[in-house]
Coordinates of C-alpha atoms and ligand atoms in Angstrom, one line a residue:
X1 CA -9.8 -13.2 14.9
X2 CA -11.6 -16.1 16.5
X3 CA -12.4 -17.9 13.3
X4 CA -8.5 -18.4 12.3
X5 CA -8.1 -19.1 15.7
X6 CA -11.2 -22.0 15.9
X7 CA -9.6 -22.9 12.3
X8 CA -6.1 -23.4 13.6
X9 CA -7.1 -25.7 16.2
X10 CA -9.6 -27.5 14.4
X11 CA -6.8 -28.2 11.8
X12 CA -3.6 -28.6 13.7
X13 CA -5.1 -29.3 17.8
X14 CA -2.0 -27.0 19.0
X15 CA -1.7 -23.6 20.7
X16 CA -1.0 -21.0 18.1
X17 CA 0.7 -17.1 18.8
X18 CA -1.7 -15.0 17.2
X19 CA -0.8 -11.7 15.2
X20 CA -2.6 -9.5 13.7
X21 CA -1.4 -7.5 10.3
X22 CA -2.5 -4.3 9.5
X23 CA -3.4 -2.9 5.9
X24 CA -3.1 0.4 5.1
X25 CA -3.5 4.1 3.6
X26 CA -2.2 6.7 2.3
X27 CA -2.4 10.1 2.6
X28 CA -0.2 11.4 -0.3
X29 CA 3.1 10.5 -2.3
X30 CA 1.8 7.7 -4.7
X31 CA 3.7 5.5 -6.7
X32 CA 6.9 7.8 -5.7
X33 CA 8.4 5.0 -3.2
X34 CA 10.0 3.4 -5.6
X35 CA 11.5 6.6 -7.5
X36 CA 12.9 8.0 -5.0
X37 CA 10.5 10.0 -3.2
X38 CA 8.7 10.4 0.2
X39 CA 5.0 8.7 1.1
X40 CA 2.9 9.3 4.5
X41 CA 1.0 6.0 5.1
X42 CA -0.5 5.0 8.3
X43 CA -1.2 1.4 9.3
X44 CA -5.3 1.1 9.7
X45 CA -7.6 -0.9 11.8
X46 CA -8.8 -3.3 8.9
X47 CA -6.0 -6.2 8.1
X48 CA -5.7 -10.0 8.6
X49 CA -5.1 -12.4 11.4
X50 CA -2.2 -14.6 11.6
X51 CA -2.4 -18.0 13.8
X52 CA 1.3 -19.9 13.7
X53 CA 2.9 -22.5 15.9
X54 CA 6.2 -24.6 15.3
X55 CA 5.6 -27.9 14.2
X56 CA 8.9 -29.6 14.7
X57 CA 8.6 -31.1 10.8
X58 CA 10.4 -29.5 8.1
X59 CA 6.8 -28.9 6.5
X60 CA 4.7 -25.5 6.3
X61 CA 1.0 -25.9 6.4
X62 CA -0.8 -23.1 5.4
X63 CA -4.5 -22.6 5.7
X64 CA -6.5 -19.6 4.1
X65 CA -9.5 -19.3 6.3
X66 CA -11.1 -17.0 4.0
X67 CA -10.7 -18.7 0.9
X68 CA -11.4 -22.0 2.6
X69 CA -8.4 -23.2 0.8
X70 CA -5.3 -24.6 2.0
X71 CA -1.8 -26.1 1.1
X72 CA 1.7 -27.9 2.3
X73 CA 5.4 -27.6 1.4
X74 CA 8.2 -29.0 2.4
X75 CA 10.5 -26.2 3.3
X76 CA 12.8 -28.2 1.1
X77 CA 11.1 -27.9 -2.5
X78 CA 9.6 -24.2 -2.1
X79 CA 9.0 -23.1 -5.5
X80 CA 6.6 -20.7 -7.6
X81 CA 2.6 -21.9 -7.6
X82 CA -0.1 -19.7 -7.7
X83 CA -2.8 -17.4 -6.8
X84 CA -2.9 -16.5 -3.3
X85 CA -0.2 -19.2 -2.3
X86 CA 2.8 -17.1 -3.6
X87 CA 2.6 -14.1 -0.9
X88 CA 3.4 -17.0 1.8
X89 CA 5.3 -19.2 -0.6
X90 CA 7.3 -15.5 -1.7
X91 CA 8.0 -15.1 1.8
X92 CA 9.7 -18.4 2.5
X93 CA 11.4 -18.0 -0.6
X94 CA 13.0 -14.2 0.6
X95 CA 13.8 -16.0 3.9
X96 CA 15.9 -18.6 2.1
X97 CA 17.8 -16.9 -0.3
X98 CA 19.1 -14.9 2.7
X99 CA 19.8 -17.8 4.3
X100 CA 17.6 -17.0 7.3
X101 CA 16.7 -20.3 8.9
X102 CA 13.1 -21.1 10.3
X103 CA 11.6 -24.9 10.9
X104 CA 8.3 -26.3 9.9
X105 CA 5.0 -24.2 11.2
X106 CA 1.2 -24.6 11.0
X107 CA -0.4 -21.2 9.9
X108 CA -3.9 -20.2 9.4
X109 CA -5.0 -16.7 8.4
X110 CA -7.6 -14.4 7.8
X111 CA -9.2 -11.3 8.1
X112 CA -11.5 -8.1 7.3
X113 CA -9.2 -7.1 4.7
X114 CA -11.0 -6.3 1.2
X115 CA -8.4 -8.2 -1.6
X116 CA -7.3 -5.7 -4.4
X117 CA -9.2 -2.9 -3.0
X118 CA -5.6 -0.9 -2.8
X119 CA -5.5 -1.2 0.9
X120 CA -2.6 -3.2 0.4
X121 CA -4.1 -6.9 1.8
X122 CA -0.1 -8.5 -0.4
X123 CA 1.5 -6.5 2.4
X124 CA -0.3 -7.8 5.0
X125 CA 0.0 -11.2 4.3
X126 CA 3.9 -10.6 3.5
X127 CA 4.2 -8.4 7.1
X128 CA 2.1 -10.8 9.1
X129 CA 3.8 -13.8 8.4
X130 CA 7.2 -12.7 8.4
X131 CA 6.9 -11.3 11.7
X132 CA 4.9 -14.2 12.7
X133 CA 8.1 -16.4 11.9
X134 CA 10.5 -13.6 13.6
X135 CA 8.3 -14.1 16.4
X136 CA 7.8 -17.9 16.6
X137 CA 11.5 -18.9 15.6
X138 CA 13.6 -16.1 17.3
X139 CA 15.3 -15.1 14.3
X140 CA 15.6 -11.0 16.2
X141 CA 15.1 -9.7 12.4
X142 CA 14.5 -5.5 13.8
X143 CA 11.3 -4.3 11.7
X144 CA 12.7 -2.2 9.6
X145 CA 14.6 -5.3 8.0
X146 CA 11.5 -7.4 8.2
X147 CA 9.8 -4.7 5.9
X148 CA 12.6 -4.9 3.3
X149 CA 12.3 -8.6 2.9
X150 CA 8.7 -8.6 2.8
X151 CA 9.4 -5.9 0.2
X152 CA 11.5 -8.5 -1.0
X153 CA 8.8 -11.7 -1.0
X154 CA 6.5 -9.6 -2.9
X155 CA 9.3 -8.9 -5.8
X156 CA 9.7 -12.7 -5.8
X157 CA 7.3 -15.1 -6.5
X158 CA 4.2 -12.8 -7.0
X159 CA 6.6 -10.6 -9.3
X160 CA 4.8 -7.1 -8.4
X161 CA 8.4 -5.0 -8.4
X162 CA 6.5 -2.6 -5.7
X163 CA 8.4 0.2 -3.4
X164 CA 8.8 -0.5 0.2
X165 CA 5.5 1.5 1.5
X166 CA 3.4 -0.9 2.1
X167 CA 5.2 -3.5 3.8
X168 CA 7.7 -0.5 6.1
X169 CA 3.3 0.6 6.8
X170 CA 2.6 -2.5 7.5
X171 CA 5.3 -3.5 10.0
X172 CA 6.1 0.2 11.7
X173 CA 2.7 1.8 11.8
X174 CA 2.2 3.6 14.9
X175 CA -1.8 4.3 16.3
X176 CA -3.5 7.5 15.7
X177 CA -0.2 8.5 13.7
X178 CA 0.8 8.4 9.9
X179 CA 4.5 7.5 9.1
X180 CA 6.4 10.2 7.0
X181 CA 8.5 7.8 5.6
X182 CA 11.8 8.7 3.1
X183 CA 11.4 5.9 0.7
X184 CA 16.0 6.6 -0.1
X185 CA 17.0 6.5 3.2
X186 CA 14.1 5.2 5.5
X187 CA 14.6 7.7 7.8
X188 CA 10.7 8.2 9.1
X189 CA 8.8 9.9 11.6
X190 CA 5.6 9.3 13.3
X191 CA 3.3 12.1 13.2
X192 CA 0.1 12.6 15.1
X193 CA -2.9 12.4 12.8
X194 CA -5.2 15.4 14.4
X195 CA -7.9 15.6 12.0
X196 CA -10.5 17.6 14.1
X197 CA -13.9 17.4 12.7
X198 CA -12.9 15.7 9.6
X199 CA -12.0 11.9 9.2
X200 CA -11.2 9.9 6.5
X201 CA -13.2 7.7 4.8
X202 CA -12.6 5.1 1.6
X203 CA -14.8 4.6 -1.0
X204 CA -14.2 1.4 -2.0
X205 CA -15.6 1.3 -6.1
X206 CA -15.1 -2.9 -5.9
X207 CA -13.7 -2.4 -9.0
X208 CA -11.0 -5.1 -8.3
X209 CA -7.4 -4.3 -9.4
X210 CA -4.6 -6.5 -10.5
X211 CA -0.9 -4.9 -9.8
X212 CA 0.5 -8.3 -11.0
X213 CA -1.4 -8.0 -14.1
X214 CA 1.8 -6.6 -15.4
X215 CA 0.7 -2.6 -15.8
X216 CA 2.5 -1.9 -12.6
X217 CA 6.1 -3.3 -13.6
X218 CA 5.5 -1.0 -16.2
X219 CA 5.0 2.6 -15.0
X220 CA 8.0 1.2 -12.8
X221 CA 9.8 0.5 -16.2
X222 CA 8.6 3.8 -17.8
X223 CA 10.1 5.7 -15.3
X224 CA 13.1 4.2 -15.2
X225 CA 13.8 4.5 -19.0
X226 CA 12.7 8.5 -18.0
X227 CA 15.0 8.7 -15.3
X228 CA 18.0 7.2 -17.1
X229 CA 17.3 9.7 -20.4
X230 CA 17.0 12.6 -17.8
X231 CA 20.1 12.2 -16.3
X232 CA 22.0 12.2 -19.6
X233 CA 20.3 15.5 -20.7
X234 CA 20.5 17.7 -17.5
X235 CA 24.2 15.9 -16.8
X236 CA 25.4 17.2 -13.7
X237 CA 25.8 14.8 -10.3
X238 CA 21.6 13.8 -11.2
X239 CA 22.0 10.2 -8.8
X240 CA 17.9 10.8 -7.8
X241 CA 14.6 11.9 -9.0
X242 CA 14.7 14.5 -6.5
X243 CA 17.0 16.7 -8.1
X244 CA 14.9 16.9 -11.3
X245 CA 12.1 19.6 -11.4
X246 CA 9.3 19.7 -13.2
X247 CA 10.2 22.7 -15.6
X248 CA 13.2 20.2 -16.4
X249 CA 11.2 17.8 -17.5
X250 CA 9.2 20.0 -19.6
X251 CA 12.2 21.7 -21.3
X252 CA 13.3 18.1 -22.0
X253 CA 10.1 17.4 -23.4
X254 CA 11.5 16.5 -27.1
X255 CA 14.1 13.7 -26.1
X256 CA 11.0 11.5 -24.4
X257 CA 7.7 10.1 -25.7
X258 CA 4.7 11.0 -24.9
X259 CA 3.9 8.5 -22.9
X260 CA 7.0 8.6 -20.4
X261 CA 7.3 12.2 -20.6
X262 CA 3.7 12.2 -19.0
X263 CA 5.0 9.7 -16.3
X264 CA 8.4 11.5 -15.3
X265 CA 6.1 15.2 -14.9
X266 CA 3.8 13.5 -12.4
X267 CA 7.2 11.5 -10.7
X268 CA 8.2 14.9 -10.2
X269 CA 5.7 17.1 -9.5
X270 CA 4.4 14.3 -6.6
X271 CA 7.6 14.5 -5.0
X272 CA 7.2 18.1 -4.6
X273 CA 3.7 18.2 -3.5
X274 CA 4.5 15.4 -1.1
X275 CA 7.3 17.8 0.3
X276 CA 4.9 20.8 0.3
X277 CA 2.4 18.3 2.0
X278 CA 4.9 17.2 5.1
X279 CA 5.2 20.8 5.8
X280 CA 1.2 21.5 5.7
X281 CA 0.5 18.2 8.2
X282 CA 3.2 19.9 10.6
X283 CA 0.9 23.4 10.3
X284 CA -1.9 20.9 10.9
X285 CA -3.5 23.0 7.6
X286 CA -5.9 20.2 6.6
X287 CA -7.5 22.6 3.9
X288 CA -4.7 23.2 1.8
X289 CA -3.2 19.7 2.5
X290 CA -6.6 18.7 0.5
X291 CA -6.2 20.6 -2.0
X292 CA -3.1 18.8 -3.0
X293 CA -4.8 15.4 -2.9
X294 CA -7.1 16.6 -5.8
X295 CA -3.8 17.2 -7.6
X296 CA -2.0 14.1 -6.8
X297 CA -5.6 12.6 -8.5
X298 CA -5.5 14.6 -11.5
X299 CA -1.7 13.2 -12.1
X300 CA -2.7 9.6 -11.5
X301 CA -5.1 9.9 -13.3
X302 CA -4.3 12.2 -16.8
X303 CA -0.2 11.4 -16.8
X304 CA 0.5 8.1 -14.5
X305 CA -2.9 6.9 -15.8
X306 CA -3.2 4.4 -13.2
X307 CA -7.2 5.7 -12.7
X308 CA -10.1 4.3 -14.2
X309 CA -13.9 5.5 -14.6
X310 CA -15.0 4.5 -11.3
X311 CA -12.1 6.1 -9.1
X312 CA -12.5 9.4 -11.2
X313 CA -15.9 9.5 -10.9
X314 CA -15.7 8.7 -7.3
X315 CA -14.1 12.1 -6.9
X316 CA -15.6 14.3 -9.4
X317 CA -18.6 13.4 -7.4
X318 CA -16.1 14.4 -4.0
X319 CA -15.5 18.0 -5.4
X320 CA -19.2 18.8 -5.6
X321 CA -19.0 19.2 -1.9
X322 CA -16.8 22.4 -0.4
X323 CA -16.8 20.2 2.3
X324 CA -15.0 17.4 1.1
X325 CA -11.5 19.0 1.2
X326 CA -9.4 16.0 -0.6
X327 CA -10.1 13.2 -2.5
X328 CA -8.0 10.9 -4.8
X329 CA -7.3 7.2 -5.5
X330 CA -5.0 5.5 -3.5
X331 CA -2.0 2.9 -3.7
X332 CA -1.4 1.1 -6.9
X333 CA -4.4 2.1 -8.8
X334 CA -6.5 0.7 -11.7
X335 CA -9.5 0.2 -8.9
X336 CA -9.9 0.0 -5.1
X337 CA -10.5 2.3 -3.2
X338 CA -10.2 6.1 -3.4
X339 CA -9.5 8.2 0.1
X340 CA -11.3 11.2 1.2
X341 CA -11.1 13.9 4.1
X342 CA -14.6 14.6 5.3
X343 CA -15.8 16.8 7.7
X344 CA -17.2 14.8 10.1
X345 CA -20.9 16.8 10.6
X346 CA -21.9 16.6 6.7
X347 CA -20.2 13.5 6.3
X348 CA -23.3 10.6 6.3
X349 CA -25.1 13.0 3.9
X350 CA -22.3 13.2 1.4
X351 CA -21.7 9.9 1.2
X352 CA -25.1 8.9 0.8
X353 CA -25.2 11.1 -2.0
X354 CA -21.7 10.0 -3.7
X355 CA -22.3 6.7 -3.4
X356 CA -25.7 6.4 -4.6
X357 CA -24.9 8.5 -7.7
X358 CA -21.7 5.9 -8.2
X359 CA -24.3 3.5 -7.6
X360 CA -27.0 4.7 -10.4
X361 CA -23.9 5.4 -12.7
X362 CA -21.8 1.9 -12.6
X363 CA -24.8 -0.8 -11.1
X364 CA -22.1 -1.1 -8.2
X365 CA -23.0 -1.0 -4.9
X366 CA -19.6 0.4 -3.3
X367 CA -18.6 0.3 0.1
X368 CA -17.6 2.9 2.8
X369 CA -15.4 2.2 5.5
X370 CA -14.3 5.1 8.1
X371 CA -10.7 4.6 8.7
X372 CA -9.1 4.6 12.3
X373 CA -5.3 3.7 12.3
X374 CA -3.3 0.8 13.7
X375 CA -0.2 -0.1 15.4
X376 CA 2.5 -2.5 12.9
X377 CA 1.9 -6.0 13.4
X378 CA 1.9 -7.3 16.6
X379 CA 1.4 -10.0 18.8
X380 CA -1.9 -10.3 20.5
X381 CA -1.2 -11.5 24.1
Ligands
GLA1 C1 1.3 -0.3 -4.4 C2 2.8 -0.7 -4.1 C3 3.5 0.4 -3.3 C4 3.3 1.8 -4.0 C5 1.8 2.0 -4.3 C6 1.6 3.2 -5.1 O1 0.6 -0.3 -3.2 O2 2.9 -1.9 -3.4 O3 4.8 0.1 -3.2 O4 4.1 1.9 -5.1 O5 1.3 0.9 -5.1 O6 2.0 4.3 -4.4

């Protein structure tokens, strides 16, 4: 936090708010946000530093204190650029099209964040600074809304057409609590995270993943082309993913390729196990809430096919330990990280011996972080 504070007044010699924007995990219900299903993500500990102050121009100034990079636009002429420029430039963009006002700001960020590790770092940037601006300008956006049009910003500019989890994580996280979140309505709940001698821990493979290299857009287009062929052949009043089961997938089998046959099965069989899983958490049954990660793996990784070597050998490596009760890959996919519930006691030992077996496998050296959750973004005062 200091270091994008030192950098904001070494850059711009004002007073800056400070904020800081959380990423985030997720126990179970992935890539079902944005077909109609539920997801239980908590805001974590790790995220990324906002410093902004009004300037009184009609100029942003934005300074990436990681990247040691930095840039200016006139609120005027904000347009598509590039790399990490178009989750801020995305977010003015969202802001304007709704015509929500805001005046010229100085903004330097940074943070502990790993980038493309699935921890969602877009969000954060896309969270932070829109409730940064909230903040700074007055604009009295409630969160909720704030999470939709940083939903929004990241559709934009950086054209990743994700569901709403990460950003509504991002902005409504509560401490020690994950948010059981209905990705329809948006209707959520905070519920206590009691995991008693386990604790959760990432394995982060550093295989880097892209979701705006294009192959999330389309398992997002997959399923939709499932969904609409679905509906036609079940009839009835089908408006959501919800009322298809699995079995009716199956016994539609012949009227969809391979390919997004595979993806609607696991669309439909997550939502049920995420369902099965809200009702598990409540029971605080850890053990059979595990169990259920290692399937949500097996879908992402045989029918979404959103796994790769390194995340499935992460957790074939998991399951050789009774004491490892869940382990899968989390968020988009393709890389990053994969989350696992521990028990605490045998924990050190088992990760020494995943990770050095990753290690002697891939010539990686990943990294382990123990995860602790986070309030939304807020406003350090
Ligand atoms: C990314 C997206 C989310 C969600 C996950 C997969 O993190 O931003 O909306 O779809 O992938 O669950």
């Amino acid at each position: 936090m200091q270091q994008v504070i030192d950098s904001f007044v070494n850059n711009f010699q004002t007073t800056p708010k400070v904020f800081f924007a959380p990423g985030r995990i997720n126990l179970i219900g992935e890539h079902i946000d944005y077909n109609h299903g539920y997801v239980m993500p908590a805001a974590i500990d790790k995220g990324i530093w906002f410093a902004v102050a009004a300037n009184n121009t009609n100029t942003a100034n934005f300074v990436s204190v990681d990247l040691k990079d930095s840039f200016s636009v006139s609120l005027d002429t904000v347009q598509k650029q590039d790399s990490w420029k178009n989750y801020v430039l995305g977010v003015l963009h969202v802001l304007e099209e709704n015509n929500i006002k805001v005046g010229g700001f100085d903004c330097a960020f940074g943070g502990n964040l790993p980038v493309g590790a699935g921890l969602s770092s877009s969000a954060a940037v896309e969270g932070g600074l829109i409730m940064a601006l909230n903040t700074v300008f007055n604009l009295g956006i409630n969160r909720i809304e704030l999470a939709k049009l940083a939903q929004k910003a990241e559709h934009g500019y950086p054209g990743v057409k994700c569901g709403i989890m990460d950003q509504f994580a991002n902005l409504n996280g509560k401490k020690d609590h994950v948010i059981l979140l209905d990705c329809v309505t948006l209707d959520y709940q905070h519920f206590p995270l009691q995991l008693n001698d386990y604790a959760i821990y990432l394995i982060n493979t550093k295989v880097h993943h892209s979701l705006a290299s294009g192959e999330y857009n389309k398992r997002r287009h997959d399923c939709e082309e499932g969904f609409a062929i679905l509906k036609e052949k079940i009839g009835g009043e089908i408006s959501s993913w919800r009322q298809i089961s699995p079995e009716q997938v199956i016994a539609n089998k012949e009227a969809l390729s391979t390919r997004v046959f595979d993806r609607c099965l696991f669309v439909t069989q997550e939502i049920g196990r995420t369902q099965k899983a809200g009702e598990l958490l409540k029971q605080n049954n850890l053990i059979e809430f595990g169990k259920l990660m290692f399937q949500t793996h097996e879908g992402l990784s045989k029918l979404y096919e959103v796994s790769c070597p390194e995340l499935d050998f992460l957790v074939d490596q998991a399951k050789l330990f009774p004491e490892v009760i869940g382990a899968r890959v989390m968020g988009g996919g393709f890389g990053g990280c994969t989350i696992n519930i521990i028990e605490k006691a045998k924990a050190d030992a088992i990760i020494t011996s995943v990770t050095s077996a990753y290690q002697k496998q891939f010539n990686i050296i990943p990294e382990v972080y123990e995860v602790a959750t986070s309030n939304g973004t807020y406003e350090i005062v």
